[in-house]
Coordinates of C-alpha atoms and ligand atoms in Angstrom, one line a residue:
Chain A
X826 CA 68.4 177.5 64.8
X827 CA 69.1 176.3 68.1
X828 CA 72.0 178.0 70.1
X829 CA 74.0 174.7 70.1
X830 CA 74.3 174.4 66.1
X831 CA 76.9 175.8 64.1
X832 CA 77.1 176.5 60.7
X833 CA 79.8 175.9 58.6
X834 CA 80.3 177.7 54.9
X835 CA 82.9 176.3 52.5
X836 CA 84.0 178.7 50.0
X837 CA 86.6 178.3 46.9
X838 CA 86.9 174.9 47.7
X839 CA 88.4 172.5 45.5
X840 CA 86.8 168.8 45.1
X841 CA 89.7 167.3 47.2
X842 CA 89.4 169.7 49.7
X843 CA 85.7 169.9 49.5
X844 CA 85.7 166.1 50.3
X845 CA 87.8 166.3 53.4
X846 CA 85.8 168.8 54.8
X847 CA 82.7 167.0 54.5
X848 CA 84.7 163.7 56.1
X849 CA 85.9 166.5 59.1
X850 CA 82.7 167.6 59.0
X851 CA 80.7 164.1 59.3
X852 CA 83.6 162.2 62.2
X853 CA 82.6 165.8 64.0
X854 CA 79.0 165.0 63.7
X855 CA 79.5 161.9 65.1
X856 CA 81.4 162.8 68.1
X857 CA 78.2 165.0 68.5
X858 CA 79.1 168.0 68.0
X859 CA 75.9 170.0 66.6
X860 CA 77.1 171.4 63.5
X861 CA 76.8 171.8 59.8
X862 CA 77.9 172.3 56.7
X863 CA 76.1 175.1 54.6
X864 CA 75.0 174.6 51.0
X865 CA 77.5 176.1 47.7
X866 CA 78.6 179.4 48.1
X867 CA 76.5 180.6 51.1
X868 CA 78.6 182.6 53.4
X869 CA 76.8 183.3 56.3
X870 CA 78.3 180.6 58.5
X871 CA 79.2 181.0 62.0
X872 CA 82.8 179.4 60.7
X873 CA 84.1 179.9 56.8
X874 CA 86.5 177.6 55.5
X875 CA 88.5 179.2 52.6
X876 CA 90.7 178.2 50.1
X877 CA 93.0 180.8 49.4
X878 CA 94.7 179.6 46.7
X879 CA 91.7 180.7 44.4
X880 CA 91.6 184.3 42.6
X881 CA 88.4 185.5 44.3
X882 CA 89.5 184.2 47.9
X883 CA 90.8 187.6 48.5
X884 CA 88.2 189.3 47.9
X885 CA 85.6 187.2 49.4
X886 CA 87.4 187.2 53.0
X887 CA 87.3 190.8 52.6
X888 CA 83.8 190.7 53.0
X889 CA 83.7 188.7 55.4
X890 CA 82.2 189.6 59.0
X891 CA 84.9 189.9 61.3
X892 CA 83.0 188.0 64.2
X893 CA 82.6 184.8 62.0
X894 CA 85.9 182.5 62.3
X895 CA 87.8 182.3 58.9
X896 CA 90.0 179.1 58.4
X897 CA 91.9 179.6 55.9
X898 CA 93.6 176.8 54.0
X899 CA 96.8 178.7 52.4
X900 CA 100.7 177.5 51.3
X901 CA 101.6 180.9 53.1
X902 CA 100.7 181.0 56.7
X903 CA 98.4 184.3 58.2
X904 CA 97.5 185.1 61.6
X905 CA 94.8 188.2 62.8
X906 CA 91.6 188.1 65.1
X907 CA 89.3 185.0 64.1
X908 CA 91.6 183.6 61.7
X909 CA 93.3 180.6 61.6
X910 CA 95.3 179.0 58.7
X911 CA 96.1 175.8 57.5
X912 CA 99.0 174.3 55.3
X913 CA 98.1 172.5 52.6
X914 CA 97.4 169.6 51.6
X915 CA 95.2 169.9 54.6
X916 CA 94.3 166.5 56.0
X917 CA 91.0 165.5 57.9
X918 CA 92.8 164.6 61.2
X919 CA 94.1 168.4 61.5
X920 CA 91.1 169.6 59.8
X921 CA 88.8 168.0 62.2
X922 CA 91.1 168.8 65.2
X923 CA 90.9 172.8 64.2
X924 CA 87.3 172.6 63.8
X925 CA 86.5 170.6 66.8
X926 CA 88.6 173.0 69.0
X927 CA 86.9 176.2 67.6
X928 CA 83.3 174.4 67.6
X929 CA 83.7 174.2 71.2
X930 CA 84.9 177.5 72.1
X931 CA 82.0 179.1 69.8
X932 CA 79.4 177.0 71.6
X933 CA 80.4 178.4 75.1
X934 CA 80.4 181.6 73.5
X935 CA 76.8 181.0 71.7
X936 CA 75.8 179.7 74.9
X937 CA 76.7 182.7 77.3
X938 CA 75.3 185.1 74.6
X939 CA 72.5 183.0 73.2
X940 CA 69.8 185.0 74.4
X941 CA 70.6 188.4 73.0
X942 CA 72.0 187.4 69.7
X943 CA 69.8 186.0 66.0
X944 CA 72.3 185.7 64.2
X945 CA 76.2 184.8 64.4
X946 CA 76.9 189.0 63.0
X947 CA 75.6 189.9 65.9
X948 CA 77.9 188.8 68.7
X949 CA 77.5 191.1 71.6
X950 CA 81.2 190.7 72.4
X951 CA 84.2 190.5 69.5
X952 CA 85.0 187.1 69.7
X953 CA 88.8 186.4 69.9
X954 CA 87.9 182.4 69.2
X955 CA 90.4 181.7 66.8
X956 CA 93.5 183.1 68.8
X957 CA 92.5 181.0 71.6
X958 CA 92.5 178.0 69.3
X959 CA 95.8 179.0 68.3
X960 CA 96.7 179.3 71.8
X961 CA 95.7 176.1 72.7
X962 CA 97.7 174.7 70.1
X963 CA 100.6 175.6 71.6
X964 CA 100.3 174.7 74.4
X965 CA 99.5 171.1 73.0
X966 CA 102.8 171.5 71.4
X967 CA 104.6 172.3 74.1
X968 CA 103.3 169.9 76.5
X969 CA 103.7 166.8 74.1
X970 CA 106.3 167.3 71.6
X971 CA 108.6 164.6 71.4
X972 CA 111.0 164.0 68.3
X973 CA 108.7 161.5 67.3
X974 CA 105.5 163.8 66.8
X975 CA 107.8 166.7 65.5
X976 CA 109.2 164.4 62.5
X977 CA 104.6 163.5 62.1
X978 CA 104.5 167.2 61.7
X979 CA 107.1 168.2 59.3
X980 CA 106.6 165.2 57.4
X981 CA 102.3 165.5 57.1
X982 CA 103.1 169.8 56.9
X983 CA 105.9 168.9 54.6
X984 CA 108.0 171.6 56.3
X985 CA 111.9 171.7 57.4
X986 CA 112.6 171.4 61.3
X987 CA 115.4 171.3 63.0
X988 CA 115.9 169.7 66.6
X989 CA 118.4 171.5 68.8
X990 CA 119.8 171.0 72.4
X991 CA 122.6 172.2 73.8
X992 CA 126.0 169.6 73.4
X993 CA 124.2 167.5 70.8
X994 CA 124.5 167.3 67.2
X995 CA 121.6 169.1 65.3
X996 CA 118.8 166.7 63.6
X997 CA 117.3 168.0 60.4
X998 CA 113.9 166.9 59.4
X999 CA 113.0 167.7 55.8
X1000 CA 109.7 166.9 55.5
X1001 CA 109.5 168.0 51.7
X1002 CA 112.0 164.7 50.8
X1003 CA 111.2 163.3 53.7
X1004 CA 114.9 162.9 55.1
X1005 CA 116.3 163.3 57.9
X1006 CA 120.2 164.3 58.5
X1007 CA 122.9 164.4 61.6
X1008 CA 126.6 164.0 62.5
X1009 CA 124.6 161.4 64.7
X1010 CA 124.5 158.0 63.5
X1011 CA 121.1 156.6 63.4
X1012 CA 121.1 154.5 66.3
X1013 CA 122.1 157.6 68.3
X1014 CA 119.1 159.7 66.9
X1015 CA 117.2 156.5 67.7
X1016 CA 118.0 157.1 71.2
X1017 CA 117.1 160.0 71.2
X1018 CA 113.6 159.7 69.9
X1019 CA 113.2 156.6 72.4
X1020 CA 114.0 159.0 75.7
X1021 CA 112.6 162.4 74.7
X1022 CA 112.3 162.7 78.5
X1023 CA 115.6 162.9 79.2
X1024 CA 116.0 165.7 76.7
X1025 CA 115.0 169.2 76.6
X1026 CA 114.8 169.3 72.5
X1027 CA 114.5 172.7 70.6
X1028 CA 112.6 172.8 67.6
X1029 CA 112.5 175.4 64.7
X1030 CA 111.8 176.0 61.2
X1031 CA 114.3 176.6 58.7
X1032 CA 114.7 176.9 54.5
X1033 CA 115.3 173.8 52.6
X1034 CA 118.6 175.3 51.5
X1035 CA 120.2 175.0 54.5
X1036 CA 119.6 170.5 54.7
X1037 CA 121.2 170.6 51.3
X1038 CA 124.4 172.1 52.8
X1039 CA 124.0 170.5 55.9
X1040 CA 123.7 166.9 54.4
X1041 CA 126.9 167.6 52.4
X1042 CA 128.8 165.7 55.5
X1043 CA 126.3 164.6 57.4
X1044 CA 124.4 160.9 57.3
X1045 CA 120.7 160.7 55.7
X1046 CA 118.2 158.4 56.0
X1047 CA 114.7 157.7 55.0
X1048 CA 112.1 159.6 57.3
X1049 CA 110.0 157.0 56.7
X1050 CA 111.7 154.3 57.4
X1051 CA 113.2 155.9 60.6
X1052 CA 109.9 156.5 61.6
X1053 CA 108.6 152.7 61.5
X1054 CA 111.4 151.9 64.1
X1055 CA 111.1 154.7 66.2
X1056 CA 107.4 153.8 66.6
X1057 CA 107.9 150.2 66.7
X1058 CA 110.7 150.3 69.7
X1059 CA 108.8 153.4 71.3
X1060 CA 105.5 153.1 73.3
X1061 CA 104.2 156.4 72.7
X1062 CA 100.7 156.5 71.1
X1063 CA 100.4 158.8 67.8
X1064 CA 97.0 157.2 66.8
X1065 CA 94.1 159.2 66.3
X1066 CA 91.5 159.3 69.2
X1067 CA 89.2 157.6 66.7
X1068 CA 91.2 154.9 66.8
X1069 CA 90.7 152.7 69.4
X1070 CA 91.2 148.8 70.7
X1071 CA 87.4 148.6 68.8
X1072 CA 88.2 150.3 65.7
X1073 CA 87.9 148.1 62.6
X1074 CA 91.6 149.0 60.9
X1075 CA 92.8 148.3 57.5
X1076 CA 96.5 147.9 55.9
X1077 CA 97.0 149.6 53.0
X1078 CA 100.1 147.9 52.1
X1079 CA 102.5 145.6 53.8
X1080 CA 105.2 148.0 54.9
X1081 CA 108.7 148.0 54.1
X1082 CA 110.1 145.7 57.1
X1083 CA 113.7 146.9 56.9
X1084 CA 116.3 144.4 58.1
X1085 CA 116.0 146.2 61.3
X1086 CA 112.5 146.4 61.7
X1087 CA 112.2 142.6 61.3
X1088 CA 110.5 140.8 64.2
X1089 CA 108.6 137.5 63.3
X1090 CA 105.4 138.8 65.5
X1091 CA 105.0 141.6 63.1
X1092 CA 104.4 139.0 60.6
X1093 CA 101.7 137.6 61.7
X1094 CA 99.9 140.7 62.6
X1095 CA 100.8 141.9 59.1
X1096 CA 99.4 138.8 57.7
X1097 CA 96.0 138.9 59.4
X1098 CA 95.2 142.5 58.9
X1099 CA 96.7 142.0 55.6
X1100 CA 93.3 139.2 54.7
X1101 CA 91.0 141.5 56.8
X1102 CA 89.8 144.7 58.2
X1103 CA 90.3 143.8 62.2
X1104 CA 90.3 145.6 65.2
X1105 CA 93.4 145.9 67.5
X1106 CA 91.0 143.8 70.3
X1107 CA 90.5 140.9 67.6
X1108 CA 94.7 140.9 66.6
X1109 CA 95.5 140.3 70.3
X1110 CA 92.6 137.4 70.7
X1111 CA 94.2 135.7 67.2
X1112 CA 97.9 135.9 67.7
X1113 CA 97.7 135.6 71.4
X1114 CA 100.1 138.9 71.3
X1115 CA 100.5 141.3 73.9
X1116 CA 98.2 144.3 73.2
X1117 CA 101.8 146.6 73.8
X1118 CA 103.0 144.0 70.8
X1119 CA 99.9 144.8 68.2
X1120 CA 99.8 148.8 69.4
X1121 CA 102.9 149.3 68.5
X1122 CA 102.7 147.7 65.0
X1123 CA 99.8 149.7 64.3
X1124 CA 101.9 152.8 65.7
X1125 CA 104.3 152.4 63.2
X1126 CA 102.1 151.2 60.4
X1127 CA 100.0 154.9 61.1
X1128 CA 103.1 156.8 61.4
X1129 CA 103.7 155.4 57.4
X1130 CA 100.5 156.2 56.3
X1131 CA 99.6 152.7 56.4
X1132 CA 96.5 152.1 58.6
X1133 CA 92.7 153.5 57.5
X1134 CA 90.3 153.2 59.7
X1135 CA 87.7 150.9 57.9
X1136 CA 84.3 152.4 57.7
X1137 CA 80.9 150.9 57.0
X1138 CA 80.4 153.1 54.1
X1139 CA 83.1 151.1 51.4
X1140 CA 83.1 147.8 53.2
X1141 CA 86.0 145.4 51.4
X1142 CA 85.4 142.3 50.8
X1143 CA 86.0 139.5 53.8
X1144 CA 87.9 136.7 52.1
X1145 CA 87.0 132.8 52.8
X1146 CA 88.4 131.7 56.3
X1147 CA 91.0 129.3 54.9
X1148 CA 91.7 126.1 56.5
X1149 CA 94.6 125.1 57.7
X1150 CA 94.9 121.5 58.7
X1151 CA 97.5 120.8 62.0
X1152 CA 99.4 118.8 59.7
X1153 CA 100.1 121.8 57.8
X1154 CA 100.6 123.8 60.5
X1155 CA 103.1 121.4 61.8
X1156 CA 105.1 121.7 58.5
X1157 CA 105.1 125.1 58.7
X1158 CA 105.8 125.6 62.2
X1159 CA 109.4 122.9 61.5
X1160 CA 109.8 124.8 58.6
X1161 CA 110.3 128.1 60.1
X1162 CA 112.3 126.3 63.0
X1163 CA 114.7 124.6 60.5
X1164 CA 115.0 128.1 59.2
X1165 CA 116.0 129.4 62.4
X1166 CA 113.1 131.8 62.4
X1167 CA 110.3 130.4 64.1
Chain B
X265 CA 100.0 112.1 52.3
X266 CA 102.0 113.9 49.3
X267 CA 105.1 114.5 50.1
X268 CA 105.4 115.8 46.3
X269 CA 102.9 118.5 47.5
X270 CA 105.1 120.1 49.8
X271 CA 106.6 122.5 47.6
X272 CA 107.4 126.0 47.4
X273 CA 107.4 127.4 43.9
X274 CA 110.6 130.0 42.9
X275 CA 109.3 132.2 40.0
X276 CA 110.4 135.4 38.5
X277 CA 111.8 136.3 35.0
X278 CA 115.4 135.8 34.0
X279 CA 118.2 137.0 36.3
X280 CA 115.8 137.6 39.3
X281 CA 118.0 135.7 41.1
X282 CA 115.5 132.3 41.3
X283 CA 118.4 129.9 41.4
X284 CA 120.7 131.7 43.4
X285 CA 117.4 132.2 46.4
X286 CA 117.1 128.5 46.2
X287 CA 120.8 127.5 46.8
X288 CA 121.0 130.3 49.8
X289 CA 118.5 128.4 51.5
X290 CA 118.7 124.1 50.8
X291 CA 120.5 121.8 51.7
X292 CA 121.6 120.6 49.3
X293 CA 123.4 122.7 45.9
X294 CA 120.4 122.8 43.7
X295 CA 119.8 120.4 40.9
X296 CA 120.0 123.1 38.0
X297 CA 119.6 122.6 34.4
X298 CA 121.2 125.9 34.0
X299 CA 122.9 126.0 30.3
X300 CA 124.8 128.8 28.6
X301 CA 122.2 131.8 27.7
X302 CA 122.1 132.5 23.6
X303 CA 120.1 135.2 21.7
X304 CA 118.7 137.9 24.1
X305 CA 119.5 136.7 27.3
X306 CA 123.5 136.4 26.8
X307 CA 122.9 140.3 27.3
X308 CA 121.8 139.9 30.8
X309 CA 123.5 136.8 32.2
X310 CA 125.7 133.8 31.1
X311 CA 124.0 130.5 32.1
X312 CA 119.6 130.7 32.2
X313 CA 117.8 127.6 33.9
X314 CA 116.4 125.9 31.2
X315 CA 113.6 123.7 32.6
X316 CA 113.6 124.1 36.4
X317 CA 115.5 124.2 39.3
X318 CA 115.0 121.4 42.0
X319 CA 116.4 121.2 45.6
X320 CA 115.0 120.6 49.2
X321 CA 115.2 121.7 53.0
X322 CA 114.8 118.5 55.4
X323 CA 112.9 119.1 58.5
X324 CA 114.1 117.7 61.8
X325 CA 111.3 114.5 61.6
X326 CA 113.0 114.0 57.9
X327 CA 110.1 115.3 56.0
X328 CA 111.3 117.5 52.8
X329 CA 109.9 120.9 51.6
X330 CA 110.8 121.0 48.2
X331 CA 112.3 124.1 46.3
X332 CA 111.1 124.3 42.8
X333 CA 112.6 127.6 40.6
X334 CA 110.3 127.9 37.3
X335 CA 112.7 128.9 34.4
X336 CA 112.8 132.8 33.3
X337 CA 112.5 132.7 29.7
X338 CA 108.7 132.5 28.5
X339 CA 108.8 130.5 26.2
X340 CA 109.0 127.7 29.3
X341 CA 105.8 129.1 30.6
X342 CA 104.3 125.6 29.7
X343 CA 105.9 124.3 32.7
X344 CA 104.7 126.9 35.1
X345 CA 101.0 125.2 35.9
X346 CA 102.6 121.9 35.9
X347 CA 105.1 123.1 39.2
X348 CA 102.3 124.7 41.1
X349 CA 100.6 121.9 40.5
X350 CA 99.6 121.4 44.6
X351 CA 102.2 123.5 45.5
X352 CA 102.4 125.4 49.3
X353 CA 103.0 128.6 47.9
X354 CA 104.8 131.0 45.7
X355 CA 107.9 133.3 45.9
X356 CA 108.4 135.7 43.4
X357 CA 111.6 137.6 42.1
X358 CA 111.8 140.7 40.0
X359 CA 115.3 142.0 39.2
X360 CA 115.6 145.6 39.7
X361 CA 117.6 146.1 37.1
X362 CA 115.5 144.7 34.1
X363 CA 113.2 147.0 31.9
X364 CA 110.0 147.9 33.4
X365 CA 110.5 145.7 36.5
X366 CA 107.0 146.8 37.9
X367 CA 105.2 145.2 35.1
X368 CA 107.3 142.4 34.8
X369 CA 106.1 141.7 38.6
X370 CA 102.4 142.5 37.6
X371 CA 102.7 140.1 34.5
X372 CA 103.7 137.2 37.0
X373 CA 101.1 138.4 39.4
X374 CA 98.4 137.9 36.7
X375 CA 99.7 134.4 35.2
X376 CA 100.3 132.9 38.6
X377 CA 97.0 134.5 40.1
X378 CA 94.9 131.2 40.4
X379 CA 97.7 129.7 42.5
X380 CA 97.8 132.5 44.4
X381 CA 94.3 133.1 45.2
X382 CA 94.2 129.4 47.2
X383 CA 97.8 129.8 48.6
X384 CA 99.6 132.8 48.7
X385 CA 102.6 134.7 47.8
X386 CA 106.0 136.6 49.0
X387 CA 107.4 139.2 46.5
X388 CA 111.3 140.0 46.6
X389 CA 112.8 142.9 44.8
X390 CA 116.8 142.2 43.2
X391 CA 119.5 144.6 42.8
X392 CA 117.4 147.4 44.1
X393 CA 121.3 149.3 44.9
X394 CA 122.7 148.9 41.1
X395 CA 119.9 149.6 39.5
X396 CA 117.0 152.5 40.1
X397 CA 114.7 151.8 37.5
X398 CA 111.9 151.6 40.2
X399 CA 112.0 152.3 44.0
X400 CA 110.4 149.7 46.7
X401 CA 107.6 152.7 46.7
X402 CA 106.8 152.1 42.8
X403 CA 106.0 148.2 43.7
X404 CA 104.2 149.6 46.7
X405 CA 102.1 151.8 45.2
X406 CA 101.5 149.6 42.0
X407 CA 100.2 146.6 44.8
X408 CA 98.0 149.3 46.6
X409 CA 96.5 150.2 42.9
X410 CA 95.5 146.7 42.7
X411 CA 93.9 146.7 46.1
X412 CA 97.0 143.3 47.2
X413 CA 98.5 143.6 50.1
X414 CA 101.3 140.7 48.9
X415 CA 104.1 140.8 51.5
X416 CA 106.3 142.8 49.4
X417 CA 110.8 143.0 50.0
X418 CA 114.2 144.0 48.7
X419 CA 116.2 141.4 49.2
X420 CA 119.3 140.6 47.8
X421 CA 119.4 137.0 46.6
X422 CA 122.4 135.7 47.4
X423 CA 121.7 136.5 51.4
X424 CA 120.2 133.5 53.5
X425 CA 119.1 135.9 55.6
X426 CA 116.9 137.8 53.4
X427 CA 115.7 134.8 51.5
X428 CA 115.0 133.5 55.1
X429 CA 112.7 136.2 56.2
X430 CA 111.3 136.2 53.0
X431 CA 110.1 132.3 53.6
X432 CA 108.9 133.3 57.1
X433 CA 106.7 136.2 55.6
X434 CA 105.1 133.5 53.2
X435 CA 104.5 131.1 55.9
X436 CA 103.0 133.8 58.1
X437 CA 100.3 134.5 55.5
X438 CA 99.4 130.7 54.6
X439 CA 99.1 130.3 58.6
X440 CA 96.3 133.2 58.5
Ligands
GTP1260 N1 123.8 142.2 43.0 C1 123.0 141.2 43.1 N2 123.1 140.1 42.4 C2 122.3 139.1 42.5 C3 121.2 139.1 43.4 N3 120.5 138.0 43.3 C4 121.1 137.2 42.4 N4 122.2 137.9 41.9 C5 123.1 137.4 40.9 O1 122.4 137.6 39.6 C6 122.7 136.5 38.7 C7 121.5 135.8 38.2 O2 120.9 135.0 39.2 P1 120.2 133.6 39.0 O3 119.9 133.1 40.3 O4 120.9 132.8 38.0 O5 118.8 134.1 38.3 P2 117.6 133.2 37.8 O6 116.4 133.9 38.3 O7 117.8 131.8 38.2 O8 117.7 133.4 36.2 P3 117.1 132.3 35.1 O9 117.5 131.0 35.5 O10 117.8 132.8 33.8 O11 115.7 132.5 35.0 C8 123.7 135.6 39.5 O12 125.0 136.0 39.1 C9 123.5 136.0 40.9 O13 124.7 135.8 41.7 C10 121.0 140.3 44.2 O14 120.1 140.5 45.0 N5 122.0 141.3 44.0
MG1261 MG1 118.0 130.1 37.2

């Protein structure tokens, strides 16, 4: 074993889980980080991930070493020394995020102590790795919350948050019906999410019982849908880093165009990627859209769950090219016209 | 040229609101052969179309798109491959409010799938408000079991606006 390689055990998990670790696992790999995943039910890995929801997790993280990082993936959140847990249903983006930030702190670690140590028990120093993680999640937060990425979190953590500043009305996220409430109208709340900079927004947990009586007389909408016109008028990025101009992409669906979402450019981009896989470099070339005009389509098609990333491994089929003769494209460009929509 | 070819097929089963899409969007009242509904359909609505319904938009250089609306009842299906006969595309309507509206809109998927394969369709959800037998998420996530991405709306028939955007939807995906 080299000092650069990590090992990874995965204990109690179930197939679903299983399978997003392994997808974690490889998009790690490929971003070249030099680690691994270790075979059924060996627990010697320099990182254990743990489902807790099984009757023998207990007893297994009991025996585990205290120097090996535990991530635990638990409906009831835990914090101690090396330990880091996850809501579930865990997805690969947070997954990978957690384990990339603790692979890199354990390899400066393994690196500074790689000559006096043979094994990962035998860490010269207690490690206080996963607190840092935690740490540096924080400070992520901190740094780059904006109502937009708060209403990502409660809605993929399905958690309740509220949004608080001082003189405003308080927006509730439930991310369990995925609704949100205010005494603001929506367009108000709109604003909001559109200048977060002008803001100093307050965000904290609370119990589902409390949106309940709060909605009694207070407007609800659809976080969904509130979230495909945030993204779509906002130019903040919430794609994943492995997402980029490059990226073969894929639409799951077409999404729900509200009557307010509706802009005839997001047509066409629906239309193409709805025929193909296609990159956000290859939209911009065939509509001869801005790139601002195609990122924020695919913003708001991510921030639905609407956008895969399209990987070599289950490639779909590429349709025939059709042809469209310029006669036809005459009719359909007077068409639209006459319809007052072209 | 075939002018006859320039058509845009209406389907949908009874009450989807086929007739009422058409008229929100010619230019002229459409040529109906609506009759008084008996037997099962009197339950749902008082006239059905009975063979088809027939109208047209004129373009500014004169040309004519023509509106065809296939009837609801099945036992009319006869008629169905003869309108899509070289048609430009299709638009289909599901009423909300029907029994098992999700597989009412896969059953049309399926017999129309030939025609949509080598053009391409639009699919509008009625009376989503009155009725919530399905939610737009239902159609959604039947279409993503299928592996279509079918440009998918709830729409409310009797809007030009919403039967407008419906149109441009279609003509965005037979332009790709
Ligand atoms: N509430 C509501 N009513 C609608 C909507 N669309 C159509 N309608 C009404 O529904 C009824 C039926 O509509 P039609 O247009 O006759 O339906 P059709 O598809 O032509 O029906 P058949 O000819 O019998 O196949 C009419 O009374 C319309 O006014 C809608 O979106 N919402
Ligand atoms: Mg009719």
């Amino acid at each position: 074993m080299s000092a650069q390689s990590l090992n990874i055990s995965a204990l109690h998990l179930g197939e679903t889980e299983q399978k997003i670790l392994h997808v974690a696992v490889r998009l790690l790999q490929e971003d070249e980080f030099a680690c691994q995943l270790l075979g059924d039910s060996d627990c010697t890995g320099h990182i254990v991930v743990l489902d807790m929801d099984s009757d023998a997790a207990a007893e297994t993280l009991q025996k585990l070493r205290s120097s090996q990082i535990k991530i635990l993936l638990a409906d009831e959140q835990r914090s101690d020394r090396n330990l880091v847990s996850l809501a579930k249903p865990v997805h690969v983006e947070t997954l990978r995020f957690v384990l990339g930030k603790v692979c890199k702190q354990l390899m400066l670690h393994l690196q500074k102590t790689y000559d006096e140590i043979v094994q990962p028990a035998e860490f010269s120093q207690p490690t206080e790795i996963a607190s840092e993680v935690n740490d540096a999640e924080d400070d992520y937060e901190e740094e780059e919350s904006s109502l937009l990425l708060v209403m990502l979190e409660a809605r993929d953590q399905k958690k309740c948050v509220k949004i608080e500043e001082e003189g405003m009305p308080t927006i509730y996220i439930d991310g369990n019906k995925s609704t949100i409430a205010s005494e603001m109208d929506y367009e108000h709340v709109l604003e909001v999410g559109l200048h977060n900079n002008e803001h100093h927004l307050h965000k904290s947990e609370f119990g589902e019982k409390d949106v309940d009586t709060a909605a009694d007389d207070i407007s609800l909408s659809s976080l969904d849908n509130f979230l495909w016109e945030l993204t779509l008028k906002s130019s903040e990025n919430i794609l994943p880093d492995d997402i980029d101009l490059d990226t073969p992409i894929k639409l799951k669906a077409w999404p729900n165009f509200t009557r307010h979402g509706f802009h005839p450019d997001n047509f066409k981009i629906a239309a193409l990627l709805a025929r193909q896989p296609n990159s956000q470099r290859n939209l911009i070339e065939a509509t001869g859209l801005g790139e601002e005009v195609i990122s924020r389509f695919i913003n708001s098609c991510y921030a639905v769950g609407l956008i895969e990333v399209q990987n070599d491994e289950n490639p779909v089929e590429v349709p025939e090219k059709r042809q469209i003769s310029e006669e036809r494209s005459g009719l359909f460009r007077r068409l639209a016209m006459k319809l007052g929509i072209a | 040229m075939n002018m006859v070819n320039d058509k845009i097929i209406f389907t949908g089963p009874v009450g989807a609101g086929k007739t009422t899409a058409i008229s929100s969007i010619s230019d002229t009242p459409p040529v109906s052969t609506d009759v008084a509904c008996s037997g099962e359909e009197r339950a749902i609505k008082d006239t059905t179309t009975v063979a088809m319904d027939y109208s047209y938009i004129e373009l500014d250089n004169g040309r004519r798109i023509h509106l065809y609306g296939t009837p609801g009842q099945q036992r009319f299906d006869f008629m169905w491959d003869v309108l899509t006969n070289n048609g430009l595309g299709l638009v289909l309507l599901i009423n909300n409010n029907n029994p098992d509206p999700v597989g009412q809109m896969e059953f049309y998927l399926d017999a129309f799938a030939d025609f949509i394969r080598k053009t391409g369709v639009v699919i509008g959800i009625t009376q989503v408000g009155i009725s919530d037998n399905a939610t737009l998420a239902d159609y959604q996530s039947k279409l993503m079991e299928r592996q279509q991405i079918y440009p998918l709306f709830e729409i409310d028939g009797r809007s030009k606006q919403d039967v407008r955007i419906m149109i441009h939807a279609l003509l965005a995906v037979l332009s790709t």
